[in-house]
């Protein structure tokens, strides 16, 4: 005899759930979405609807185990981090992480120089960085390291100095280039730091018909 009295309430609850679900499918911004009731499948679980006064009570699951749809609705969506950021090795990884650093540089700046020019620039850029950081080989670059500056004590020791990755690319014009380097070293205070960044800029000049890349002094 109670079935006729519960039918209108069941119909009203079903209509309310379908209306809220329709609003959610319209793709309202997260800040403006009304709180959706529990999954519609819960409405079919055995329950005495006559004992539930507010409509929200009908959406409360009868057991403590959430359904798959409820878990998906409460789990925050995590976006995939950028490739470059996710591939960088952690600090202190050592030489094992250098290949990942090199890969990131090459992916961030695609090659745009002839292979011969790139090899020449990389060799010069590596030598310049080592000379600048450790003082080794500064006499080879008198225009970059004047004689007066060679007496300055190097800031980094040669023992743990390491170039982790390097690329050479154009620097805005065909006759200009820049060498991007990532390196590691121990300073005079004894602190070791990796993933340091350095750039060396070059200009291409003609000497007796031969094109050469000339490094520019640091400013």
PDB file of C-alpha atoms in Angstrom:
ATOM      1  CA  UNK A   1       0.000   0.000   0.000  1.00  0.00           C
ATOM      2  CA  UNK A   2       3.010   2.336   0.316  1.00  0.00           C
ATOM      3  CA  UNK A   3       4.124   1.914  -3.326  1.00  0.00           C
ATOM      4  CA  UNK A   4       1.753   4.543  -4.801  1.00  0.00           C
ATOM      5  CA  UNK A   5       2.993   7.082  -2.216  1.00  0.00           C
ATOM      6  CA  UNK A   6       6.677   6.521  -3.068  1.00  0.00           C
ATOM      7  CA  UNK A   7       6.338   6.600  -6.866  1.00  0.00           C
ATOM      8  CA  UNK A   8       6.087  10.418  -7.170  1.00  0.00           C
ATOM      9  CA  UNK A   9       9.151  10.831  -4.911  1.00  0.00           C
ATOM     10  CA  UNK A  10      11.161   8.302  -6.965  1.00  0.00           C
ATOM     11  CA  UNK A  11      10.142  10.067 -10.162  1.00  0.00           C
ATOM     12  CA  UNK A  12      11.164  13.436  -8.695  1.00  0.00           C
ATOM     13  CA  UNK A  13      14.576  12.120  -7.591  1.00  0.00           C
ATOM     14  CA  UNK A  14      15.242  10.572 -10.996  1.00  0.00           C
ATOM     15  CA  UNK A  15      14.275  13.821 -12.736  1.00  0.00           C
ATOM     16  CA  UNK A  16      16.568  15.836 -10.457  1.00  0.00           C
ATOM     17  CA  UNK A  17      19.533  13.531 -11.081  1.00  0.00           C
ATOM     18  CA  UNK A  18      19.042  13.657 -14.859  1.00  0.00           C
ATOM     19  CA  UNK A  19      18.762  17.462 -14.787  1.00  0.00           C
ATOM     20  CA  UNK A  20      21.992  17.875 -12.811  1.00  0.00           C
ATOM     21  CA  UNK A  21      23.785  15.412 -15.079  1.00  0.00           C
ATOM     22  CA  UNK A  22      22.641  17.390 -18.109  1.00  0.00           C
ATOM     23  CA  UNK A  23      24.043  20.609 -16.635  1.00  0.00           C
ATOM     24  CA  UNK A  24      27.393  18.910 -15.958  1.00  0.00           C
ATOM     25  CA  UNK A  25      27.593  17.735 -19.581  1.00  0.00           C
ATOM     26  CA  UNK A  26      27.304  21.323 -20.803  1.00  0.00           C
ATOM     27  CA  UNK A  27      30.925  21.843 -19.654  1.00  0.00           C
ATOM     28  CA  UNK A  28      30.471  24.669 -17.186  1.00  0.00           C
ATOM     29  CA  UNK A  29      33.742  26.042 -15.669  1.00  0.00           C
ATOM     30  CA  UNK A  30      34.797  24.134 -12.577  1.00  0.00           C
ATOM     31  CA  UNK A  31      34.151  27.127 -10.332  1.00  0.00           C
ATOM     32  CA  UNK A  32      30.537  27.419 -11.551  1.00  0.00           C
ATOM     33  CA  UNK A  33      29.522  23.781 -11.655  1.00  0.00           C
ATOM     34  CA  UNK A  34      26.865  22.781  -9.144  1.00  0.00           C
ATOM     35  CA  UNK A  35      27.821  19.797  -6.977  1.00  0.00           C
ATOM     36  CA  UNK A  36      26.782  16.700  -8.836  1.00  0.00           C
ATOM     37  CA  UNK A  37      25.017  13.902  -6.927  1.00  0.00           C
ATOM     38  CA  UNK A  38      26.485  10.455  -6.688  1.00  0.00           C
ATOM     39  CA  UNK A  39      26.570   8.116  -9.689  1.00  0.00           C
ATOM     40  CA  UNK A  40      23.193   7.241 -11.116  1.00  0.00           C
ATOM     41  CA  UNK A  41      23.860   3.559 -10.556  1.00  0.00           C
ATOM     42  CA  UNK A  42      23.539   4.114  -6.822  1.00  0.00           C
ATOM     43  CA  UNK A  43      19.871   5.003  -7.257  1.00  0.00           C
ATOM     44  CA  UNK A  44      19.204   1.413  -8.255  1.00  0.00           C
ATOM     45  CA  UNK A  45      20.749  -0.048  -5.110  1.00  0.00           C
ATOM     46  CA  UNK A  46      18.192  -1.619  -2.781  1.00  0.00           C
ATOM     47  CA  UNK A  47      17.068   1.088  -0.374  1.00  0.00           C
ATOM     48  CA  UNK A  48      13.910   2.330   1.277  1.00  0.00           C
ATOM     49  CA  UNK A  49      13.397   5.702  -0.423  1.00  0.00           C
ATOM     50  CA  UNK A  50      10.526   6.552   1.899  1.00  0.00           C
ATOM     51  CA  UNK A  51      13.000   6.922   4.785  1.00  0.00           C
ATOM     52  CA  UNK A  52      15.180   9.458   2.926  1.00  0.00           C
ATOM     53  CA  UNK A  53      13.858  12.981   3.386  1.00  0.00           C
ATOM     54  CA  UNK A  54      16.240  15.259   1.403  1.00  0.00           C
ATOM     55  CA  UNK A  55      17.129  14.258  -2.193  1.00  0.00           C
ATOM     56  CA  UNK A  56      20.862  14.306  -1.314  1.00  0.00           C
ATOM     57  CA  UNK A  57      20.385  11.445   1.122  1.00  0.00           C
ATOM     58  CA  UNK A  58      19.449   9.156  -1.755  1.00  0.00           C
ATOM     59  CA  UNK A  59      22.837   9.790  -3.345  1.00  0.00           C
ATOM     60  CA  UNK A  60      24.819   8.640  -0.288  1.00  0.00           C
ATOM     61  CA  UNK A  61      26.302   5.174  -0.985  1.00  0.00           C
ATOM     62  CA  UNK A  62      25.168   2.394   1.280  1.00  0.00           C
ATOM     63  CA  UNK A  63      28.722   1.024   1.668  1.00  0.00           C
ATOM     64  CA  UNK A  64      32.102   2.648   2.348  1.00  0.00           C
ATOM     65  CA  UNK A  65      33.626   1.428  -0.953  1.00  0.00           C
ATOM     66  CA  UNK A  66      33.451   4.149  -3.633  1.00  0.00           C
ATOM     67  CA  UNK A  67      32.487   3.185  -7.163  1.00  0.00           C
ATOM     68  CA  UNK A  68      34.810   3.696 -10.117  1.00  0.00           C
ATOM     69  CA  UNK A  69      32.905   6.770 -11.283  1.00  0.00           C
ATOM     70  CA  UNK A  70      33.057   8.328  -7.812  1.00  0.00           C
ATOM     71  CA  UNK A  71      36.799   7.771  -7.648  1.00  0.00           C
ATOM     72  CA  UNK A  72      37.290   9.403 -11.025  1.00  0.00           C
ATOM     73  CA  UNK A  73      35.264  12.435  -9.994  1.00  0.00           C
ATOM     74  CA  UNK A  74      37.268  13.048  -6.830  1.00  0.00           C
ATOM     75  CA  UNK A  75      40.758  12.313  -8.170  1.00  0.00           C
ATOM     76  CA  UNK A  76      42.500  15.516  -9.344  1.00  0.00           C
ATOM     77  CA  UNK A  77      43.578  15.488 -12.958  1.00  0.00           C
ATOM     78  CA  UNK A  78      47.353  15.698 -13.324  1.00  0.00           C
ATOM     79  CA  UNK A  79      48.767  17.180 -16.503  1.00  0.00           C
ATOM     80  CA  UNK A  80      51.816  15.664 -18.148  1.00  0.00           C
ATOM     81  CA  UNK A  81      54.862  17.853 -17.423  1.00  0.00           C
ATOM     82  CA  UNK A  82      56.819  19.246 -20.353  1.00  0.00           C
ATOM     83  CA  UNK A  83      59.234  16.847 -21.929  1.00  0.00           C
ATOM     84  CA  UNK A  84      62.268  18.973 -21.191  1.00  0.00           C
ATOM     85  CA  UNK A  85      61.420  19.397 -17.521  1.00  0.00           C
ATOM     86  CA  UNK A  86      60.495  15.771 -16.932  1.00  0.00           C
ATOM     87  CA  UNK A  87      63.695  14.483 -18.613  1.00  0.00           C
ATOM     88  CA  UNK A  88      66.149  16.613 -16.653  1.00  0.00           C
ATOM     89  CA  UNK A  89      68.139  14.519 -14.191  1.00  0.00           C
ATOM     90  CA  UNK A  90      68.118  15.552 -10.535  1.00  0.00           C
ATOM     91  CA  UNK A  91      71.013  17.531  -9.119  1.00  0.00           C
ATOM     92  CA  UNK A  92      73.892  15.286  -8.138  1.00  0.00           C
ATOM     93  CA  UNK A  93      73.014  12.586 -10.656  1.00  0.00           C
ATOM     94  CA  UNK A  94      76.589  12.564 -11.941  1.00  0.00           C
ATOM     95  CA  UNK A  95      77.822  11.669 -15.404  1.00  0.00           C
ATOM     96  CA  UNK A  96      74.956   9.194 -15.782  1.00  0.00           C
ATOM     97  CA  UNK A  97      72.549  12.088 -16.285  1.00  0.00           C
ATOM     98  CA  UNK A  98      74.619  13.980 -18.855  1.00  0.00           C
ATOM     99  CA  UNK A  99      73.036  12.205 -21.814  1.00  0.00           C
ATOM    100  CA  UNK A 100      69.588  13.393 -20.752  1.00  0.00           C
ATOM    101  CA  UNK A 101      70.855  16.979 -20.487  1.00  0.00           C
ATOM    102  CA  UNK A 102      72.351  16.756 -23.981  1.00  0.00           C
ATOM    103  CA  UNK A 103      69.082  15.381 -25.342  1.00  0.00           C
ATOM    104  CA  UNK A 104      67.146  18.270 -23.807  1.00  0.00           C
ATOM    105  CA  UNK A 105      69.434  20.873 -25.363  1.00  0.00           C
ATOM    106  CA  UNK A 106      69.134  19.304 -28.796  1.00  0.00           C
ATOM    107  CA  UNK A 107      65.355  19.051 -28.477  1.00  0.00           C
ATOM    108  CA  UNK A 108      64.997  22.665 -27.346  1.00  0.00           C
ATOM    109  CA  UNK A 109      67.211  24.086 -30.123  1.00  0.00           C
ATOM    110  CA  UNK A 110      67.164  22.068 -33.365  1.00  0.00           C
ATOM    111  CA  UNK A 111      70.408  22.085 -35.347  1.00  0.00           C
ATOM    112  CA  UNK A 112      70.728  24.955 -37.840  1.00  0.00           C
ATOM    113  CA  UNK A 113      74.456  25.047 -38.649  1.00  0.00           C
ATOM    114  CA  UNK A 114      76.598  23.035 -41.075  1.00  0.00           C
ATOM    115  CA  UNK A 115      78.190  20.054 -39.356  1.00  0.00           C
ATOM    116  CA  UNK A 116      81.724  21.378 -39.853  1.00  0.00           C
ATOM    117  CA  UNK A 117      80.865  24.749 -38.301  1.00  0.00           C
ATOM    118  CA  UNK A 118      79.132  23.077 -35.383  1.00  0.00           C
ATOM    119  CA  UNK A 119      82.164  20.895 -34.626  1.00  0.00           C
ATOM    120  CA  UNK A 120      84.502  23.905 -34.744  1.00  0.00           C
ATOM    121  CA  UNK A 121      82.251  25.967 -32.486  1.00  0.00           C
ATOM    122  CA  UNK A 122      81.761  23.160 -29.964  1.00  0.00           C
ATOM    123  CA  UNK A 123      85.498  22.567 -29.648  1.00  0.00           C
ATOM    124  CA  UNK A 124      86.144  26.275 -29.136  1.00  0.00           C
ATOM    125  CA  UNK A 125      83.231  26.706 -26.727  1.00  0.00           C
ATOM    126  CA  UNK A 126      84.339  23.823 -24.522  1.00  0.00           C
ATOM    127  CA  UNK A 127      87.920  25.107 -24.405  1.00  0.00           C
ATOM    128  CA  UNK A 128      86.756  28.630 -23.580  1.00  0.00           C
ATOM    129  CA  UNK A 129      84.534  27.455 -20.756  1.00  0.00           C
ATOM    130  CA  UNK A 130      87.301  25.356 -19.234  1.00  0.00           C
ATOM    131  CA  UNK A 131      89.747  28.268 -19.489  1.00  0.00           C
ATOM    132  CA  UNK A 132      87.276  30.688 -17.971  1.00  0.00           C
ATOM    133  CA  UNK A 133      86.271  28.429 -15.061  1.00  0.00           C
ATOM    134  CA  UNK A 134      89.573  26.757 -14.203  1.00  0.00           C
ATOM    135  CA  UNK A 135      92.196  29.000 -15.799  1.00  0.00           C
ATOM    136  CA  UNK A 136      93.575  26.161 -17.945  1.00  0.00           C
ATOM    137  CA  UNK A 137      94.398  27.302 -21.502  1.00  0.00           C
ATOM    138  CA  UNK A 138      93.680  31.006 -21.158  1.00  0.00           C
ATOM    139  CA  UNK A 139      96.840  31.872 -23.092  1.00  0.00           C
ATOM    140  CA  UNK A 140      95.238  30.325 -26.188  1.00  0.00           C
ATOM    141  CA  UNK A 141      92.636  33.107 -26.210  1.00  0.00           C
ATOM    142  CA  UNK A 142      94.514  36.404 -25.663  1.00  0.00           C
ATOM    143  CA  UNK A 143      91.647  38.535 -26.991  1.00  0.00           C
ATOM    144  CA  UNK A 144      89.200  36.933 -24.576  1.00  0.00           C
ATOM    145  CA  UNK A 145      91.524  36.641 -21.575  1.00  0.00           C
ATOM    146  CA  UNK A 146      93.981  39.578 -21.529  1.00  0.00           C
ATOM    147  CA  UNK A 147      97.357  38.987 -19.899  1.00  0.00           C
ATOM    148  CA  UNK A 148      96.346  41.123 -16.917  1.00  0.00           C
ATOM    149  CA  UNK A 149      93.385  38.874 -16.259  1.00  0.00           C
ATOM    150  CA  UNK A 150      95.326  35.619 -16.420  1.00  0.00           C
ATOM    151  CA  UNK A 151      96.814  36.286 -12.977  1.00  0.00           C
ATOM    152  CA  UNK A 152      93.354  36.088 -11.398  1.00  0.00           C
ATOM    153  CA  UNK A 153      92.891  32.863  -9.468  1.00  0.00           C
ATOM    154  CA  UNK A 154      90.378  30.532 -11.154  1.00  0.00           C
ATOM    155  CA  UNK A 155      86.997  30.259  -9.509  1.00  0.00           C
ATOM    156  CA  UNK A 156      86.663  26.490  -9.989  1.00  0.00           C
ATOM    157  CA  UNK A 157      88.949  23.535  -9.447  1.00  0.00           C
ATOM    158  CA  UNK A 158      89.972  21.308 -12.337  1.00  0.00           C
ATOM    159  CA  UNK A 159      89.383  18.077 -10.390  1.00  0.00           C
ATOM    160  CA  UNK A 160      85.606  17.892 -10.644  1.00  0.00           C
ATOM    161  CA  UNK A 161      85.067  20.206 -13.588  1.00  0.00           C
ATOM    162  CA  UNK A 162      82.840  18.541 -16.183  1.00  0.00           C
ATOM    163  CA  UNK A 163      80.962  19.753 -19.250  1.00  0.00           C
ATOM    164  CA  UNK A 164      77.652  17.936 -19.171  1.00  0.00           C
ATOM    165  CA  UNK A 165      76.255  18.992 -22.547  1.00  0.00           C
ATOM    166  CA  UNK A 166      76.871  21.480 -25.342  1.00  0.00           C
ATOM    167  CA  UNK A 167      75.298  22.624 -28.617  1.00  0.00           C
ATOM    168  CA  UNK A 168      76.191  25.294 -31.194  1.00  0.00           C
ATOM    169  CA  UNK A 169      73.467  27.256 -32.952  1.00  0.00           C
ATOM    170  CA  UNK A 170      73.030  30.394 -35.029  1.00  0.00           C
ATOM    171  CA  UNK A 171      72.721  33.625 -33.098  1.00  0.00           C
ATOM    172  CA  UNK A 172      70.221  35.611 -35.130  1.00  0.00           C
ATOM    173  CA  UNK A 173      72.376  35.970 -38.261  1.00  0.00           C
ATOM    174  CA  UNK A 174      74.322  33.531 -40.467  1.00  0.00           C
ATOM    175  CA  UNK A 175      77.636  35.117 -39.418  1.00  0.00           C
ATOM    176  CA  UNK A 176      76.912  34.833 -35.695  1.00  0.00           C
ATOM    177  CA  UNK A 177      76.689  31.777 -33.482  1.00  0.00           C
ATOM    178  CA  UNK A 178      76.337  30.887 -29.837  1.00  0.00           C
ATOM    179  CA  UNK A 179      77.498  27.813 -27.938  1.00  0.00           C
ATOM    180  CA  UNK A 180      75.191  26.771 -25.105  1.00  0.00           C
ATOM    181  CA  UNK A 181      76.919  24.721 -22.407  1.00  0.00           C
ATOM    182  CA  UNK A 182      75.751  22.960 -19.246  1.00  0.00           C
ATOM    183  CA  UNK A 183      78.516  22.106 -16.797  1.00  0.00           C
ATOM    184  CA  UNK A 184      79.448  21.116 -13.258  1.00  0.00           C
ATOM    185  CA  UNK A 185      82.258  22.184 -10.960  1.00  0.00           C
ATOM    186  CA  UNK A 186      83.497  22.798  -7.440  1.00  0.00           C
ATOM    187  CA  UNK A 187      84.083  26.416  -6.449  1.00  0.00           C
ATOM    188  CA  UNK A 188      86.827  27.735  -4.205  1.00  0.00           C
ATOM    189  CA  UNK A 189      84.574  27.288  -1.193  1.00  0.00           C
ATOM    190  CA  UNK A 190      84.359  23.554  -1.848  1.00  0.00           C
ATOM    191  CA  UNK A 191      80.733  23.579  -3.015  1.00  0.00           C
ATOM    192  CA  UNK A 192      79.974  21.317  -5.963  1.00  0.00           C
ATOM    193  CA  UNK A 193      77.142  22.387  -8.259  1.00  0.00           C
ATOM    194  CA  UNK A 194      75.985  20.839 -11.515  1.00  0.00           C
ATOM    195  CA  UNK A 195      73.558  21.972 -14.239  1.00  0.00           C
ATOM    196  CA  UNK A 196      75.319  25.329 -14.503  1.00  0.00           C
ATOM    197  CA  UNK A 197      74.667  27.259 -17.726  1.00  0.00           C
ATOM    198  CA  UNK A 198      77.141  29.243 -19.850  1.00  0.00           C
ATOM    199  CA  UNK A 199      76.938  30.840 -23.316  1.00  0.00           C
ATOM    200  CA  UNK A 200      79.804  31.816 -25.600  1.00  0.00           C
ATOM    201  CA  UNK A 201      79.152  34.010 -28.629  1.00  0.00           C
ATOM    202  CA  UNK A 202      81.099  33.910 -31.889  1.00  0.00           C
ATOM    203  CA  UNK A 203      81.312  35.880 -35.127  1.00  0.00           C
ATOM    204  CA  UNK A 204      82.460  34.447 -38.433  1.00  0.00           C
ATOM    205  CA  UNK A 205      85.343  36.257 -40.122  1.00  0.00           C
ATOM    206  CA  UNK A 206      87.305  35.694 -43.325  1.00  0.00           C
ATOM    207  CA  UNK A 207      91.065  35.346 -43.070  1.00  0.00           C
ATOM    208  CA  UNK A 208      92.881  34.800 -46.375  1.00  0.00           C
ATOM    209  CA  UNK A 209      89.721  33.422 -47.879  1.00  0.00           C
ATOM    210  CA  UNK A 210      89.137  31.011 -44.994  1.00  0.00           C
ATOM    211  CA  UNK A 211      86.120  31.439 -42.744  1.00  0.00           C
ATOM    212  CA  UNK A 212      86.834  31.126 -39.027  1.00  0.00           C
ATOM    213  CA  UNK A 213      84.727  31.596 -35.928  1.00  0.00           C
ATOM    214  CA  UNK A 214      86.076  34.196 -33.501  1.00  0.00           C
ATOM    215  CA  UNK A 215      84.913  34.208 -29.876  1.00  0.00           C
ATOM    216  CA  UNK A 216      83.639  37.422 -28.371  1.00  0.00           C
ATOM    217  CA  UNK A 217      84.949  38.653 -24.994  1.00  0.00           C
ATOM    218  CA  UNK A 218      82.607  38.194 -22.052  1.00  0.00           C
ATOM    219  CA  UNK A 219      80.846  41.376 -20.993  1.00  0.00           C
TER     220      UNK A 219
END
